[in-house]
Coordinates of C-alpha atoms in Angstrom, one line a residue:
M1 CA 22.8 4.9 -12.9
I2 CA 22.0 1.2 -13.3
L3 CA 19.4 1.3 -10.5
T4 CA 17.8 4.3 -12.2
F5 CA 17.8 2.5 -15.6
F6 CA 16.1 -0.6 -14.3
G7 CA 13.8 1.5 -12.2
T8 CA 12.7 3.2 -15.4
I9 CA 12.0 -0.2 -17.0
W10 CA 9.9 -1.2 -14.0
W11 CA 8.1 2.1 -14.2
L12 CA 7.2 1.5 -17.8
V13 CA 6.0 -2.1 -16.9
G14 CA 3.7 -0.6 -14.3
S15 CA 2.5 2.4 -16.3
V16 CA 1.7 1.0 -19.7
V17 CA -1.3 -1.0 -18.4
L18 CA -2.9 2.1 -16.8
D19 CA -5.8 3.7 -18.7
G20 CA -6.2 7.1 -20.3
S21 CA -4.8 10.1 -18.5
A22 CA -3.5 8.0 -15.6
R23 CA -1.1 6.3 -18.1
T24 CA 0.0 9.6 -19.6
T25 CA 0.5 11.2 -16.2
A26 CA 2.5 8.2 -15.0
L27 CA 4.6 8.0 -18.1
V28 CA 5.4 11.7 -18.1
A29 CA 6.1 11.8 -14.3
G30 CA 8.3 8.7 -14.6
A31 CA 10.3 10.2 -17.5
V32 CA 10.9 13.4 -15.6
L33 CA 11.9 11.6 -12.4
A34 CA 14.2 9.1 -14.3
A35 CA 15.8 11.9 -16.3
T36 CA 16.4 13.9 -13.1
L37 CA 17.9 10.9 -11.3
L38 CA 20.1 10.0 -14.3
V39 CA 21.5 13.5 -14.6
L40 CA 22.2 13.7 -10.8
A41 CA 23.7 10.3 -10.8
A42 CA 25.9 11.1 -13.8
R43 CA 27.2 14.2 -12.0
R44 CA 28.1 12.1 -9.0
L45 CA 30.2 9.7 -10.9
D46 CA 33.8 10.5 -10.2
G47 CA 35.4 7.2 -11.4
T48 CA 37.0 6.5 -8.0
G49 CA 36.9 3.0 -6.8
G50 CA 34.2 1.7 -9.1
R51 CA 36.6 -0.4 -11.2
E52 CA 38.2 -1.9 -8.1
A53 CA 34.8 -2.7 -6.6
Y54 CA 33.7 -4.4 -9.8
E55 CA 37.0 -6.4 -10.2
R56 CA 36.8 -7.5 -6.6
S57 CA 33.1 -8.5 -7.0
A58 CA 33.0 -9.7 -10.6
R59 CA 32.5 -13.4 -9.9
I60 CA 29.6 -12.8 -7.4
F61 CA 28.2 -10.1 -9.7
K62 CA 28.2 -12.5 -12.7
W63 CA 26.7 -15.5 -10.8
S64 CA 24.1 -13.3 -9.1
N65 CA 23.0 -12.0 -12.4
V66 CA 23.0 -15.4 -14.0
G67 CA 20.9 -16.7 -11.2
Q68 CA 18.5 -13.8 -11.6
G69 CA 18.3 -14.4 -15.4
V70 CA 17.5 -18.1 -14.9
G71 CA 15.0 -17.3 -12.2
I72 CA 13.2 -14.8 -14.4
A73 CA 13.2 -17.2 -17.3
V74 CA 11.7 -20.0 -15.1
V75 CA 9.0 -17.6 -13.7
I76 CA 8.0 -16.6 -17.3
A77 CA 8.1 -20.2 -18.6
V78 CA 6.0 -21.6 -15.7
G79 CA 3.6 -18.6 -15.8
N80 CA 3.1 -19.1 -19.5
I81 CA 2.7 -22.9 -19.2
T82 CA 0.3 -22.7 -16.3
G83 CA -1.6 -19.7 -17.5
G84 CA -0.7 -17.8 -14.4
Y85 CA 0.2 -14.6 -16.2
N86 CA -0.9 -12.4 -13.4
W87 CA 1.8 -13.9 -11.1
I88 CA 4.7 -13.2 -13.5
P89 CA 5.5 -9.5 -12.5
A90 CA 5.2 -10.2 -8.8
L91 CA 7.4 -13.3 -8.9
I92 CA 10.0 -11.4 -11.1
A93 CA 10.1 -8.7 -8.4
I94 CA 10.9 -11.3 -5.8
V95 CA 13.7 -12.8 -8.0
V96 CA 15.2 -9.4 -8.6
G97 CA 15.0 -8.7 -4.8
V98 CA 16.8 -11.9 -3.9
H99 CA 19.6 -11.1 -6.4
F100 CA 20.6 -8.0 -4.4
F101 CA 21.5 -10.0 -1.2
P102 CA 24.8 -11.6 -2.5
L103 CA 25.8 -8.2 -4.0
A104 CA 25.6 -6.2 -0.8
R105 CA 28.9 -7.3 0.9
P106 CA 31.3 -7.5 -2.1
F107 CA 30.2 -4.1 -3.4
G108 CA 30.3 -2.6 0.1
R109 CA 26.7 -1.5 -0.2
L110 CA 24.9 -3.1 2.7
E111 CA 21.9 -0.9 1.8
Y112 CA 21.3 -3.5 -1.0
R113 CA 19.8 -5.7 1.7
W114 CA 17.1 -3.1 2.2
T115 CA 16.6 -2.8 -1.6
G116 CA 16.3 -6.5 -1.9
S117 CA 13.9 -6.8 1.1
L118 CA 11.7 -4.1 -0.2
L119 CA 11.5 -5.6 -3.7
I120 CA 10.5 -8.9 -2.1
V121 CA 7.8 -7.1 -0.2
V122 CA 6.5 -5.5 -3.4
G123 CA 6.6 -9.0 -5.0
V124 CA 4.7 -10.6 -2.1
A125 CA 2.1 -7.9 -2.3
G126 CA 1.7 -8.7 -6.0
C127 CA 1.4 -12.4 -5.2
V128 CA -1.3 -11.7 -2.6
M129 CA -3.1 -9.7 -5.2
A130 CA -2.8 -12.5 -7.8
L131 CA -3.9 -15.1 -5.2
S132 CA -7.0 -13.0 -4.5
G133 CA -7.8 -12.9 -8.2
A134 CA -6.6 -9.5 -9.1
S135 CA -6.3 -8.8 -12.8
E136 CA -3.0 -9.2 -14.6
S137 CA -2.8 -5.4 -15.2
G138 CA -3.4 -4.7 -11.5
V139 CA -0.6 -7.0 -10.4
Q140 CA 1.6 -5.5 -13.1
T141 CA 0.9 -2.0 -12.0
V142 CA 1.7 -2.8 -8.3
A143 CA 4.9 -4.8 -9.1
G144 CA 6.1 -2.3 -11.7
L145 CA 5.5 1.0 -9.9
G146 CA 6.5 -0.5 -6.6
S147 CA 9.7 -2.0 -7.9
A148 CA 10.6 1.3 -9.7
T149 CA 10.0 3.2 -6.5
V150 CA 12.3 1.0 -4.5
L151 CA 15.1 1.2 -7.1
W152 CA 14.7 5.0 -7.6
A153 CA 14.6 5.4 -3.8
T154 CA 17.9 3.5 -3.5
T155 CA 19.4 5.9 -6.2
A156 CA 18.1 8.9 -4.3
W157 CA 19.5 7.5 -1.0
Y158 CA 23.0 7.3 -2.6
L159 CA 22.6 10.8 -4.1
V160 CA 21.7 12.3 -0.7
S161 CA 24.0 10.2 1.5
G162 CA 27.0 10.3 -0.9
V163 CA 29.0 7.6 -2.6
P164 CA 29.1 4.5 -0.3
D165 CA 32.4 3.3 1.0
R166 CA 34.1 1.3 -1.8
S167 CA 35.8 -1.1 0.5
T168 CA 34.0 -4.2 1.7
P169 CA 33.4 -4.9 5.3
R170 CA 35.6 -7.9 5.1
Q171 CA 38.5 -5.9 3.7
R172 CA 38.1 -3.2 6.4
S173 CA 38.2 -5.7 9.2
A174 CA 41.3 -7.3 7.6
D175 CA 43.0 -3.9 7.4
T176 CA 42.3 -3.2 11.1
G177 CA 43.4 -6.6 12.2
S178 CA 39.9 -7.6 13.6

């Protein structure tokens, strides 16, 4: 549900700068998709293992999110100071992507490596656009819609493949004596 929520935020970031009917279409399509994913994700929640995974991972989760927050603040501050506004959404996508890597192992969700990698690819694409002189709204659209797609695709993956194993790889190897 968290991935769907933040995917929706990214979708709004990418959609609001579109013009006319494209904006309306994107906003409506995003709302329908987000609502569908939220309902399906809520139905999947069974309360098993989530608490243990969080307790086991709380420190890494906290510091990963603190690092992400600091990274985003630095990107925004530097972008505003230098006038590089069109770089901000792309660089934030990279920061968000990087924050997924430390979360993969403790949460037992190694797919987060793919999520992080794809968010970084979206961010790099936005940086290439910014470097080539693309408009702020163009970069915002690519970074926003691209990041939303990655986060929503991760949610869809979990809905289709089932709830990931709640134990970490490290714990499983300790349990088997390897």
